[in-house]
Coordinates of C-alpha atoms and ligand atoms in Angstrom, one line a residue:
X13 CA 54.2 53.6 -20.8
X14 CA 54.2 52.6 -24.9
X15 CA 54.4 49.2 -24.0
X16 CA 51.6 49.3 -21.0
X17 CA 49.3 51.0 -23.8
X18 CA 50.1 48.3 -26.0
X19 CA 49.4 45.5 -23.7
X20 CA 45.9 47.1 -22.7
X21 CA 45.3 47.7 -26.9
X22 CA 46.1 44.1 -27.3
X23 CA 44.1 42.8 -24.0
X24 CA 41.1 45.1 -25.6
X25 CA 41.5 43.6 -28.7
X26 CA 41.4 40.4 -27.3
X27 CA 38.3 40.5 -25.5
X28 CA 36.5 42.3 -28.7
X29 CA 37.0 38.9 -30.2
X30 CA 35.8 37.0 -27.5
X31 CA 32.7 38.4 -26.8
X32 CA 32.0 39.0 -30.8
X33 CA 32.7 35.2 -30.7
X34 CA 30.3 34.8 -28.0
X35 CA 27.9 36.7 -29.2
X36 CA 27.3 39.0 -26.7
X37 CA 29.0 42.4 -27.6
X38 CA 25.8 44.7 -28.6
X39 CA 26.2 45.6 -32.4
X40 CA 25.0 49.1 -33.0
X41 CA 22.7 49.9 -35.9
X42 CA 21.5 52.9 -37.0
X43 CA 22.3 54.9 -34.0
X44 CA 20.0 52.4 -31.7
X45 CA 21.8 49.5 -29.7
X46 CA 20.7 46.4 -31.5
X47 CA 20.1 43.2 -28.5
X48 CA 23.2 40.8 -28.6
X49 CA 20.7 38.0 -28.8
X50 CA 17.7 37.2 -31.1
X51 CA 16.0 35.0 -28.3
X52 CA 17.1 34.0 -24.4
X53 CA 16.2 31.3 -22.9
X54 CA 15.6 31.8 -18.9
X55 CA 15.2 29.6 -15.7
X56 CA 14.6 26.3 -17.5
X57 CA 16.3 23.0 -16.4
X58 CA 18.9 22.2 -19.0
X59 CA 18.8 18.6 -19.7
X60 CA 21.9 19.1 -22.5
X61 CA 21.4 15.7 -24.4
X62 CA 24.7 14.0 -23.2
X63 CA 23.1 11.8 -20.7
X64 CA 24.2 13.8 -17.4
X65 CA 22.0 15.2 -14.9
X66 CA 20.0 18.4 -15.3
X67 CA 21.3 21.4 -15.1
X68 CA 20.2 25.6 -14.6
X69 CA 21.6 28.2 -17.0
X70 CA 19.8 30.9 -19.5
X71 CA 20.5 30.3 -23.2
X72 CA 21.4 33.3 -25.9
X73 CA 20.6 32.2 -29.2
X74 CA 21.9 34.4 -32.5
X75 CA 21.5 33.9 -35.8
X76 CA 20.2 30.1 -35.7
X77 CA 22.8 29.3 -33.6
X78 CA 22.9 28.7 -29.6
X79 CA 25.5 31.8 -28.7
X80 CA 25.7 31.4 -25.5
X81 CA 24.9 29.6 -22.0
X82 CA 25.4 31.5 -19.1
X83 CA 23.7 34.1 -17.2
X84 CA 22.2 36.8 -19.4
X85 CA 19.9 39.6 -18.8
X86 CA 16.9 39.8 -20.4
X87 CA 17.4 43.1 -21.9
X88 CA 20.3 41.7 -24.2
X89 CA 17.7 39.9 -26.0
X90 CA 14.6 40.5 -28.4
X91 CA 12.7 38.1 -27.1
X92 CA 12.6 36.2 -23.9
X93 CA 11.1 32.8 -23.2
X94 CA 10.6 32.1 -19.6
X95 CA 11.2 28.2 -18.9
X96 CA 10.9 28.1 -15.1
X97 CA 9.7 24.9 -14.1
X98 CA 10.0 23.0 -17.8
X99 CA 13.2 21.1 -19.2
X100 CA 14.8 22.3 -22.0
X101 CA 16.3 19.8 -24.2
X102 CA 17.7 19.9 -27.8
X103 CA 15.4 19.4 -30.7
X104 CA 14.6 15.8 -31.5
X105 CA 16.1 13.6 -33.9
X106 CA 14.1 11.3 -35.4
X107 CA 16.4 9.1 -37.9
X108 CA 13.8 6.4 -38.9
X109 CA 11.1 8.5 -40.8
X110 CA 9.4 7.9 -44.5
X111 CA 8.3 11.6 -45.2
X112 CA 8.9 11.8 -49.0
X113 CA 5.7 13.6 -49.2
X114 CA 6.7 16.4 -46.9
X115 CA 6.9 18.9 -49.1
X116 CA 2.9 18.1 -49.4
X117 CA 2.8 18.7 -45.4
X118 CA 5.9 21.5 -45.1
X119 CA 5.0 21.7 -41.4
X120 CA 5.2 18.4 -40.6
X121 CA 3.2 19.3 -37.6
X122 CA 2.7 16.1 -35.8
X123 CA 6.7 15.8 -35.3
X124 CA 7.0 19.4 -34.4
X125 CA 4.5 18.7 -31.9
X126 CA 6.3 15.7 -30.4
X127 CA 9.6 18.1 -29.9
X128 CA 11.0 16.3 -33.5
X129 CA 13.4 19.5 -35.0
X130 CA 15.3 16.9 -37.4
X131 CA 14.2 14.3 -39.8
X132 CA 16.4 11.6 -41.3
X133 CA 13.9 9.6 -44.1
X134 CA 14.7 7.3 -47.1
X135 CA 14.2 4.4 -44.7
X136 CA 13.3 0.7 -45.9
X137 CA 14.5 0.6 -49.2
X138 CA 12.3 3.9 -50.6
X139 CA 13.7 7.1 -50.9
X140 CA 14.0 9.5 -53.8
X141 CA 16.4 8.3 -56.1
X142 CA 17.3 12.4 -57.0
X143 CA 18.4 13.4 -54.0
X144 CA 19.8 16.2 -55.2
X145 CA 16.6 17.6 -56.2
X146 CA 14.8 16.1 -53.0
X147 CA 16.9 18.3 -50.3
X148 CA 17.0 21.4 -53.3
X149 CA 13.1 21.4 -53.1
X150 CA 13.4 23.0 -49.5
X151 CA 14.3 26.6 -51.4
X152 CA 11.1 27.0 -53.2
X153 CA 8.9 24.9 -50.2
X154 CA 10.9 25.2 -47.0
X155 CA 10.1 23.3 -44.5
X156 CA 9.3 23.9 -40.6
X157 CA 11.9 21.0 -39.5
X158 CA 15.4 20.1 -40.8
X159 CA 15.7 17.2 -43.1
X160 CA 18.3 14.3 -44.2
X161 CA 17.9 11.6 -46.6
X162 CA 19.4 8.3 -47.6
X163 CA 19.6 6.7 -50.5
X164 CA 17.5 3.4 -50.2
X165 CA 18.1 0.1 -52.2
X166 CA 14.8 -0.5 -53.4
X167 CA 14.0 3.0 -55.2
X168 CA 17.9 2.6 -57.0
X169 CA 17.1 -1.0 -57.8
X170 CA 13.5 -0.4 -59.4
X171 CA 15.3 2.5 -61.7
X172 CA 17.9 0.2 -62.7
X173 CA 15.6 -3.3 -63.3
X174 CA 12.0 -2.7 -62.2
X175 CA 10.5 -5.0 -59.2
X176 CA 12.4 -8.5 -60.9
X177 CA 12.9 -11.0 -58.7
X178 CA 16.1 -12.2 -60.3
X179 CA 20.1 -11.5 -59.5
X180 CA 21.2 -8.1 -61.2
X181 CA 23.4 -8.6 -64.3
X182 CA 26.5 -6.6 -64.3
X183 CA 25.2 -3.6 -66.2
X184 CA 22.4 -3.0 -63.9
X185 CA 24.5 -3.8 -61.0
X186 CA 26.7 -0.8 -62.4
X187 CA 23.8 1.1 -62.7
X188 CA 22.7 0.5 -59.1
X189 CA 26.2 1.4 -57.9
X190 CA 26.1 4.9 -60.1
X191 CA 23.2 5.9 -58.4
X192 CA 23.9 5.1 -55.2
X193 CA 27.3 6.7 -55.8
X194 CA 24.9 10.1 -57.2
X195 CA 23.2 9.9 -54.4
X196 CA 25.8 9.8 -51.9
X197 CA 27.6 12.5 -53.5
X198 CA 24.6 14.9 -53.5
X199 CA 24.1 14.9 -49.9
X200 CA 22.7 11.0 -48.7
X201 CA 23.3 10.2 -45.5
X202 CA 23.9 6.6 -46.0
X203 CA 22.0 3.3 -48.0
X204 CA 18.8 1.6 -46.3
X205 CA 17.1 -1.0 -47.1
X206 CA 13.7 -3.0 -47.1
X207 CA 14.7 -6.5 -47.3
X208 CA 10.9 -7.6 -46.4
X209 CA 9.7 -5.2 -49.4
X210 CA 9.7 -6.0 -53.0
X211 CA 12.1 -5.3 -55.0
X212 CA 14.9 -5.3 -51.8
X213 CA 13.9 -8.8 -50.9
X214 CA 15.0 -10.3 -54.3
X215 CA 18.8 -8.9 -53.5
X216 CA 21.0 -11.2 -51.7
X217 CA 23.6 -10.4 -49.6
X218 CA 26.3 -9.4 -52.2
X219 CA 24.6 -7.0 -53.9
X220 CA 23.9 -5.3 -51.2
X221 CA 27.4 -5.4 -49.5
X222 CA 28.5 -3.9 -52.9
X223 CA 26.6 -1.0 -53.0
X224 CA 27.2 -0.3 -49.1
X225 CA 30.9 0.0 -50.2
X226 CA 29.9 2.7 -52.0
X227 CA 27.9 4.4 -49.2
X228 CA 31.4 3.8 -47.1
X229 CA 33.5 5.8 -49.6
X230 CA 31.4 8.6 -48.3
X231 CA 31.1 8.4 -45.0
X232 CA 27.7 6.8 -45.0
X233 CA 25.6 4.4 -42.7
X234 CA 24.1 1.6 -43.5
X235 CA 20.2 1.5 -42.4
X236 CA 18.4 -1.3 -42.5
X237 CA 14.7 -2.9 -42.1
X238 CA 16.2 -6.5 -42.0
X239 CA 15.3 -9.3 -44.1
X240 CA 13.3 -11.4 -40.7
X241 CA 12.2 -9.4 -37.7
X242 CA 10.4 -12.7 -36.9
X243 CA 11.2 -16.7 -37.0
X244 CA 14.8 -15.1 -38.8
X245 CA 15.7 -12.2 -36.9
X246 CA 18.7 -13.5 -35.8
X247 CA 20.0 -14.4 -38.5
X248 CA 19.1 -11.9 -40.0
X249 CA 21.0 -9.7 -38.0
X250 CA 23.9 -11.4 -38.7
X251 CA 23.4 -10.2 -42.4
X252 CA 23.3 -6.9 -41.2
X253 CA 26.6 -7.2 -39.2
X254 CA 28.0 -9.1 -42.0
X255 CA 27.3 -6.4 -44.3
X256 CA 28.9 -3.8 -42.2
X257 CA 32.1 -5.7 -41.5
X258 CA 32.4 -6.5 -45.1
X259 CA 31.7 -3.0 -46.2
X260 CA 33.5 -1.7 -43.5
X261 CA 30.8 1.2 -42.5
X262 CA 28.4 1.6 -39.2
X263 CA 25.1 0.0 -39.2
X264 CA 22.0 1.4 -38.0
X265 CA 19.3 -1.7 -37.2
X266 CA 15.6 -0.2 -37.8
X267 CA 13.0 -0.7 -35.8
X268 CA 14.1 -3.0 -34.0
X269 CA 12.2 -5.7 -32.6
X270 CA 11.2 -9.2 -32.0
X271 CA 7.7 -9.8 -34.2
X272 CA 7.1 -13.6 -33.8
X273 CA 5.2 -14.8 -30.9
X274 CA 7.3 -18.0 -30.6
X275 CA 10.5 -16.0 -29.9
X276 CA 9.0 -13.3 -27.8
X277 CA 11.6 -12.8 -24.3
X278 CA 14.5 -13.8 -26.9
X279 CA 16.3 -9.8 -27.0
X280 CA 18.6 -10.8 -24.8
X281 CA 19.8 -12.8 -27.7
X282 CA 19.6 -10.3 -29.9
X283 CA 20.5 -7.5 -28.8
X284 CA 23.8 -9.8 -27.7
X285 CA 24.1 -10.2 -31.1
X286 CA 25.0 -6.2 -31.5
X287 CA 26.5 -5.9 -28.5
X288 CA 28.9 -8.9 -29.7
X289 CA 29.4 -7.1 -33.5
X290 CA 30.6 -3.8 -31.0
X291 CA 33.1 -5.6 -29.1
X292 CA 34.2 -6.6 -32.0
X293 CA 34.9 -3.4 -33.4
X294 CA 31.6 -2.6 -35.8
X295 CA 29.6 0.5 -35.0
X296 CA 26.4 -1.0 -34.7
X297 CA 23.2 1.2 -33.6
X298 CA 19.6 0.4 -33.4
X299 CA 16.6 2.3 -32.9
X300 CA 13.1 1.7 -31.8
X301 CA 9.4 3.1 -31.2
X302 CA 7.7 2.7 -28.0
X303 CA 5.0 0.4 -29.0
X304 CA 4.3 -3.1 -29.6
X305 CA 2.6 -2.7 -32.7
X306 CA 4.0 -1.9 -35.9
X307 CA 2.5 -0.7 -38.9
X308 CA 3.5 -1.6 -42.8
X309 CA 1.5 -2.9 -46.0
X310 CA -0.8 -5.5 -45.8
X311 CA 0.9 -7.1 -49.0
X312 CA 4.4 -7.8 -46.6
X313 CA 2.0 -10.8 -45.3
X314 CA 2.1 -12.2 -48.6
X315 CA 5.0 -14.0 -49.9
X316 CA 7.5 -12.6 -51.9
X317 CA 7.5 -14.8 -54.5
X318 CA 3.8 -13.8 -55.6
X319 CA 4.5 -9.8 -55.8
X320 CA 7.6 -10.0 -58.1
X321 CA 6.8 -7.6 -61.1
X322 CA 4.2 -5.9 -59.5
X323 CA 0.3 -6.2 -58.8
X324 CA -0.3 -7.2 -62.6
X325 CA 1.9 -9.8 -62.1
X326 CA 0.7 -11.4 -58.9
X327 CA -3.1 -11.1 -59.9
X328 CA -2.5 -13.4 -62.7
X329 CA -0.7 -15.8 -60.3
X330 CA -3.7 -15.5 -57.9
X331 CA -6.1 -16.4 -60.9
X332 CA -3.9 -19.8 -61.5
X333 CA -5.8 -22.2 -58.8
X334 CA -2.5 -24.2 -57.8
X335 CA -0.5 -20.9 -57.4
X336 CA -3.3 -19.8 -54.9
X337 CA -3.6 -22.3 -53.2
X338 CA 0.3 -22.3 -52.7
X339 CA 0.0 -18.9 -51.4
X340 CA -2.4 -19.7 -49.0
X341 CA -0.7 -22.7 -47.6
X342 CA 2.6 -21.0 -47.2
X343 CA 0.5 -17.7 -45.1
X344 CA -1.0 -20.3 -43.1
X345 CA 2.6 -22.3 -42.3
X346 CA 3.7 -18.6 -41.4
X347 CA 1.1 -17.6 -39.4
X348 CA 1.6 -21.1 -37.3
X349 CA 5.3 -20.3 -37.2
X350 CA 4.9 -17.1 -35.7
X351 CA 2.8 -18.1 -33.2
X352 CA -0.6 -16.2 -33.6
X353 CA -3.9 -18.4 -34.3
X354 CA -4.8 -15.8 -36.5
X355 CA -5.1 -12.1 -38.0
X356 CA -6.9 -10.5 -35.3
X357 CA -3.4 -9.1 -34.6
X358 CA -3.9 -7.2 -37.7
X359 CA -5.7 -3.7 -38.1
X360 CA -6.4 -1.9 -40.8
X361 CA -4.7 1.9 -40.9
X362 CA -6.0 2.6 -44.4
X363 CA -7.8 0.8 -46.9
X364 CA -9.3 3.0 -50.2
X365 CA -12.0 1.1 -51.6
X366 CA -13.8 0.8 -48.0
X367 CA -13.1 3.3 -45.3
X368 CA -15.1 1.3 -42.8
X369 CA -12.8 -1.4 -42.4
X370 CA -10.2 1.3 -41.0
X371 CA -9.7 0.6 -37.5
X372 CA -11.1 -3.2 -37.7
X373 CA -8.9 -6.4 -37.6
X374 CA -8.5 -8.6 -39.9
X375 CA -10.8 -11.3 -38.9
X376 CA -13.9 -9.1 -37.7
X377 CA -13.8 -7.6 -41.4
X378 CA -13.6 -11.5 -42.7
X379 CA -16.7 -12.2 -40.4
X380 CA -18.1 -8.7 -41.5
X381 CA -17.5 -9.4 -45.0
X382 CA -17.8 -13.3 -45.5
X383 CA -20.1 -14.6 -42.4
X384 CA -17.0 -16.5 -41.3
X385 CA -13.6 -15.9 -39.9
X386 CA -11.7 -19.3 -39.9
X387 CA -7.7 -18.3 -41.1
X388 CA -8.7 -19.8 -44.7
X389 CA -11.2 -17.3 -45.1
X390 CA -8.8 -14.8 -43.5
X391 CA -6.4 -15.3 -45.8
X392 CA -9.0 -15.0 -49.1
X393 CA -9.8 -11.9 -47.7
X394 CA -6.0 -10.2 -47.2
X395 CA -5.6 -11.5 -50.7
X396 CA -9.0 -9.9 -51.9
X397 CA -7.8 -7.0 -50.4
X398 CA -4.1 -6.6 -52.2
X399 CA -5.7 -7.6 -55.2
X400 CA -8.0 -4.5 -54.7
X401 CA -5.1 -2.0 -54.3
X402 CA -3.8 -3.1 -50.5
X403 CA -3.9 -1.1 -47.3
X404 CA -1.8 0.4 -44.6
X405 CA -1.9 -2.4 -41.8
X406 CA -1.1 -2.4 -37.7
X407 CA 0.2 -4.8 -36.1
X408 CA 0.1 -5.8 -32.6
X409 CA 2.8 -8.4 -33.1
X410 CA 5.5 -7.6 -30.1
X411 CA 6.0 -8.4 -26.2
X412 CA 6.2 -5.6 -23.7
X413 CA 9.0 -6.9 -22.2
X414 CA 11.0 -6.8 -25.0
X415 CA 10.3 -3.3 -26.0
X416 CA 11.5 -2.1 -22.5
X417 CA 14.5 -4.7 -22.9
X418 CA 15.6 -2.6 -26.0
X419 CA 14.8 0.4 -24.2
X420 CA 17.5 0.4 -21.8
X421 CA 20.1 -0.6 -24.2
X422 CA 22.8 2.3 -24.5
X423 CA 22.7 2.0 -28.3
X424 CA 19.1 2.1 -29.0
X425 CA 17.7 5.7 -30.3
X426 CA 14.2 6.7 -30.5
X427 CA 12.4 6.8 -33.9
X428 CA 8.8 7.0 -34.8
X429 CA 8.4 5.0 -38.5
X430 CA 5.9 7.7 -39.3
X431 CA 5.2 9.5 -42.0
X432 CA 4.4 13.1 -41.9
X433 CA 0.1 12.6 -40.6
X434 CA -2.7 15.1 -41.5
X435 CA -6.2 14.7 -39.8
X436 CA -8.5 12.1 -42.4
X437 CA -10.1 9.3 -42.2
X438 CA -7.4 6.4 -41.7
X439 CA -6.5 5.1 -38.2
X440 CA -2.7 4.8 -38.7
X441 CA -0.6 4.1 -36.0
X442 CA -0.8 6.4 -33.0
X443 CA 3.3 6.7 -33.4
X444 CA 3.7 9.0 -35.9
X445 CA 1.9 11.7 -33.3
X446 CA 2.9 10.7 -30.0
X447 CA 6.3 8.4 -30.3
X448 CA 8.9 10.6 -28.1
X449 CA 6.3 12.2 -25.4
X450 CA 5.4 9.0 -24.8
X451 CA 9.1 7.9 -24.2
X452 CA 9.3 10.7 -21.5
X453 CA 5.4 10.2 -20.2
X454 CA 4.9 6.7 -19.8
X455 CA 8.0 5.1 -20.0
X456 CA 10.9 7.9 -18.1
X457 CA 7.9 9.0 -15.4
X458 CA 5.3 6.3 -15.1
X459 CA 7.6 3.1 -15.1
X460 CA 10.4 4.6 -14.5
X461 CA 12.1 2.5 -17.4
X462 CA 15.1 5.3 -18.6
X463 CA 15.7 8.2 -16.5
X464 CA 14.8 11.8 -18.5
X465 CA 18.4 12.2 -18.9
X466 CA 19.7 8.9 -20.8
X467 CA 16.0 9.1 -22.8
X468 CA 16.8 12.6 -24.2
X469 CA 20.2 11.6 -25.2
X470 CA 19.0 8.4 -26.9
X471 CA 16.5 11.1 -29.4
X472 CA 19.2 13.9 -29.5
X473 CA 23.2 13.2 -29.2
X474 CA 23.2 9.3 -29.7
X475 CA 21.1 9.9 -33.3
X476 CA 23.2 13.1 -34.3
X477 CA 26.5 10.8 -33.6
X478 CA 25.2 7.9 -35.1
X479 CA 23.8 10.0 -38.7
X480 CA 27.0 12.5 -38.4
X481 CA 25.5 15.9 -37.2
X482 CA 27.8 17.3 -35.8
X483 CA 26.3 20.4 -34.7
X484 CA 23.4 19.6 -33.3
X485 CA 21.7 16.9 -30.8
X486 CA 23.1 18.8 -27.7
X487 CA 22.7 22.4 -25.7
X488 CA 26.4 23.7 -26.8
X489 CA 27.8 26.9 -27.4
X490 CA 28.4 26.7 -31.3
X491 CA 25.6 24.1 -31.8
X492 CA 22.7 24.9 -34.1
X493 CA 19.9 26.3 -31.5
X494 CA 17.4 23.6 -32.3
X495 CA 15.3 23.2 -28.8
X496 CA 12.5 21.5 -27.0
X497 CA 10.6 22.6 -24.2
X498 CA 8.1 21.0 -21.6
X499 CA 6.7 20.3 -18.5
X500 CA 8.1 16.7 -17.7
X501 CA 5.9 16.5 -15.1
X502 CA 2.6 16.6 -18.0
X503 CA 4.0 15.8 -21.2
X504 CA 2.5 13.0 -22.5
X505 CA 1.2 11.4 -25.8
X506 CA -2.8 11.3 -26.1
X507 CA -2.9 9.4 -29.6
X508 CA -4.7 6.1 -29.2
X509 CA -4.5 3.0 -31.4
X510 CA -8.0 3.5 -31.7
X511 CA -7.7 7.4 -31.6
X512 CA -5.0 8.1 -33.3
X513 CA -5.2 11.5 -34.5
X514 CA -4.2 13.2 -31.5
X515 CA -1.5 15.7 -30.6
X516 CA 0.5 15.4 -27.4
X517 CA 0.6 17.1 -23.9
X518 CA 2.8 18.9 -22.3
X519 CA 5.3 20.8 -24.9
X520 CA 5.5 24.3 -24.9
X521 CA 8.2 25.4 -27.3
X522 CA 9.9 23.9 -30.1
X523 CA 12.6 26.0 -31.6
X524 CA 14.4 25.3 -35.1
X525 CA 17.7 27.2 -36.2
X526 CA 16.9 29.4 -33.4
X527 CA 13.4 30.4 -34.8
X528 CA 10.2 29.1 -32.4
X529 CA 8.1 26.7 -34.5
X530 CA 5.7 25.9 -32.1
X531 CA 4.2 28.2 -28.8
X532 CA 0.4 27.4 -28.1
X533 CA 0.2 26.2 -31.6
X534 CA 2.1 26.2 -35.1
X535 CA 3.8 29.9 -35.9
X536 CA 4.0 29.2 -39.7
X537 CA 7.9 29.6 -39.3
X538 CA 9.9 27.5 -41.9
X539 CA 13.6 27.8 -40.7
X540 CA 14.6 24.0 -41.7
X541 CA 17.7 23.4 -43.5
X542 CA 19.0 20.1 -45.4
X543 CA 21.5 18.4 -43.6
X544 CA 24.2 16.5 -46.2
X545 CA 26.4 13.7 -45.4
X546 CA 29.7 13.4 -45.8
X547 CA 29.7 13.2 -49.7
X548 CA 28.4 16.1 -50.9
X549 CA 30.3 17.3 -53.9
X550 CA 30.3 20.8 -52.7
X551 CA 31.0 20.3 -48.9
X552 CA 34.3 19.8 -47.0
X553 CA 35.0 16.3 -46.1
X554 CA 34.6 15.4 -42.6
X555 CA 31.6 18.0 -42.2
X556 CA 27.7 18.1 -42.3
X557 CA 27.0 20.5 -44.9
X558 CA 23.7 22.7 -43.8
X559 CA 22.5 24.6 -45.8
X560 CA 18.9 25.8 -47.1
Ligands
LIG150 ZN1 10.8 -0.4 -42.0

């Protein structure tokens, strides 16, 4: 009898835990029955971000977190959200963003709206170089989506010797190395850099293997816009690789891509490349939007050469008549190497001393401007142009075939390049509003490139593996409850090259930490946390650190 009673006492106590574990046991308060669950989740297809099949089970979500997946009745939960007929996905993780000014835009409304929950920026060699203070910022501005930074190159290398175009000496090389060390240790998630952009295109190879050593005593990743995505990409890649192996840390390939005409059809090649560097043993990633236009500065046409030190600098080379007419023989040689006949490839996003050349190429604002549009006059114009302040370029550079080549790769994930977009007068690049619908729109139903599956799991698990969050990127018991919700047979991006300030179709739901972000519109919820890498002074090695 004593021991039967202590057997049932033990098998009680035993399931106490197990449901408090789960979440499930009711918690009294104040006399009333408080729900087990904050929000529930019913009848939606669960497409989990592993890369199986679809699946059918409700989600309880409690306290930020996803408490259970099972069947639950509605009356153990505050709120209910009825998902019959839509997916339900985890949150998107966009791990390619440059959204320094968030805490301008807290919001950041045209990711939510694309289903984006997580940001990773610091991308191309720009980041903040007080990254402490960046991700501490969220306490007295938080944010509607979570956030992660790196700790780029090119922001650490201006602190340590302005935009030179010189080797580092050893002090400044130490300096370099300090910060990225500071940076790592207050929460980066790895080093990028911008290898196109001054001051990262001055470095060579050694310096930056050096200070990705120091990103690899923490855990980090190693990001980078590469040095050629054109005539050089491949060997450019192999710098990447290189720098990886060397370092001995994963390396994330941005936006990757194939920009010269010439070489257009030639991923095969490189995405061999990676696929060789993985059989070899290096975690090597990449990740891509699902255009074939990019967008950067106008003054990455120019060469590098000419911008060292900065605009004062160049526009006393420009005023030297053998200088310019050096700079305009090499960005005609590049222009015939990459195989376009001229900038009509090139659009203007934003440009502040005239907003009516947003929206026009190149060579119709040369004929606007100059009566003709011959690629010397073309040229005087870009330079014209820089020399005015610059402007926020796109450019319709890549080969369909390619982008749906990279597509299909297991390794690529799906990242906008955006920053975080308010409604003005620029025409930036219609990414930045409708990258990831138009991943499950056009390219998973229309063409049938990906199935749903495999392209949820290349903007959910595949980037939370690759950047280290642990918790998050799928629909697990335990997992932060960051979720997506639509109708895949709608959702779709409506922002146009021409049109691009224009939200998607199709979403109804985004939830972060387990608070809904977006339902017919923004709620004005701001449950993001920071998300810290590995090296964050406070945090337990091994472990994202969240934390608000
Ligand atoms: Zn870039």
């Amino acid at each position: 009898m004593h021991l039967l009673l202590r057997f049932f006492s033990i098998a009680l106590f035993v399931t106490v835990v197990i449901t408090a574990w789960s979440g499930s046991t009711p918690h009294a308060s104040g006399g009333r029955v408080a729900p087990a669950f904050d929000l529930l989740i019913t009848n939606g297809r669960i497409v989990d971000g592993s890369g199986n099949p679809w699946f059918r089970t409700d989600i309880g979500i409690k306290d930020g977190r996803i408490a259970r997946l099972g069947r639950i009745s509605p009356a153990d939960a505050t709120k209910t959200i009825d998902a019959r007929g839509q997916i339900v996905a985890p949150g998107f993780i966009d791990v390619h963003t440059h959204v320094e000014s968030i805490y301008n835009l807290p919001a950041a409304e045209n990711f939510i709206r694309m289903g984006v929950t997580t940001l990773v920026t610091g991308n191309c060699g720009t980041s903040a170089v007080d990254v402490a203070r960046f991700l501490g910022r969220m306490k007295e501005k938080p944010l509607a989506v979570n956030l992660a930074t790196l700790i780029a190159h090119g922001s650490v290398r201006r602190e340590a010797m302005g935009s030179d175009d010189r080797a580092p000496t050893p002090d400044e090389m130490k300096k370099m190395e300090a910060l990225v060390e500071q940076g790592m240790r207050d929460g980066a998630v790895g080093l990028s850099t911008g290898l196109i952009y001054v001051p990262g295109t001055y470095a060579k190879t050694d310096e930056i293997t050096s200070l990705a050593r120091v990103a690899a005593r923490y855990g980090g990743i190693y990001a980078t816009h590469m040095r050629s995505e054109g005539e050089r990409v491949a060997d450019a890649i192999r710098e990447s690789i290189q720098i990886g192996e060397q370092a001995g840390l994963p390396v994330e390939i941005s936006h990757f891509k194939i920009s010269s005409k010439k070489l257009w059809g030639q991923t095969p090649m490189t995405l061999g490349l990676v696929r060789e560097a993985r059989a070899r043993g290096l975690m090597v990633t990449v990740d891509q939007y699902a255009y074939t236009a990019s967008s950067t500065s106008l003054e990455s046409r120019l060469p590098g050469w000419l911008r060292a030190g900065g605009l004062v600098e160049a526009r006393k080379r420009l005023a030297d008549p053998a200088m310019r007419e050096r700079v305009i023989n090499e960005m005609k040689d590049g222009l015939k190497r990459s195989g376009f006949k001229d900038f009509s490839y090139a659009m203007v996003a934003s440009y502040g001393p005239d907003h009516s050349f947003n929206g026009k190429s190149i060579a119709e604002i040369t004929k606007q401007v100059r009566g003709k549009k011959d690629v010397k006059n073309q040229i005087e114009q870009i330079i014209a142009m820089y020399e005015a302040g610059g402007a926020g370029m796109v450019y319709h550079g890549m080969n369909e075939d390619d982008v749906q080549r990279i597509m299909r790769e297991p390794f690529t994930m799906i990242a906008s390049d955006s920053g975080v977009r308010q409604q003005d007068e620029s025409v930036p690049h219609p990414r930045g509003y409708g990258n990831n619908v138009r991943v499950l729109g056009h390219y998973v139903r229309e063409l049938q490139i990906i199935s749903l599956e495999d392209a949820i799991r290349k903007m959910t698990s595949l980037p939370a593996q690759t950047f280290g969050f642990r918790d998050r990127g799928m629909v697990r018991e335990g997992f932060a409850a960051d979720l997506t919700i639509f109708d895949d047979k709608t959702v779709g991006d409506r922002a146009t090259f021409e049109k691009p300030h224009q939200y998607p179709v199709g979403l109804t739901c985004v939830i972060v930490n387990g608070e809904v972000v977006f339902e017919d519109g923004m709620t004005g919820a701001r449950p993001g946390v920071a998300l810290r890498g590995q090296g964050y002074s406070l945090g337990s090695a091994g472990n994202n650190v969240s934390s608000n």
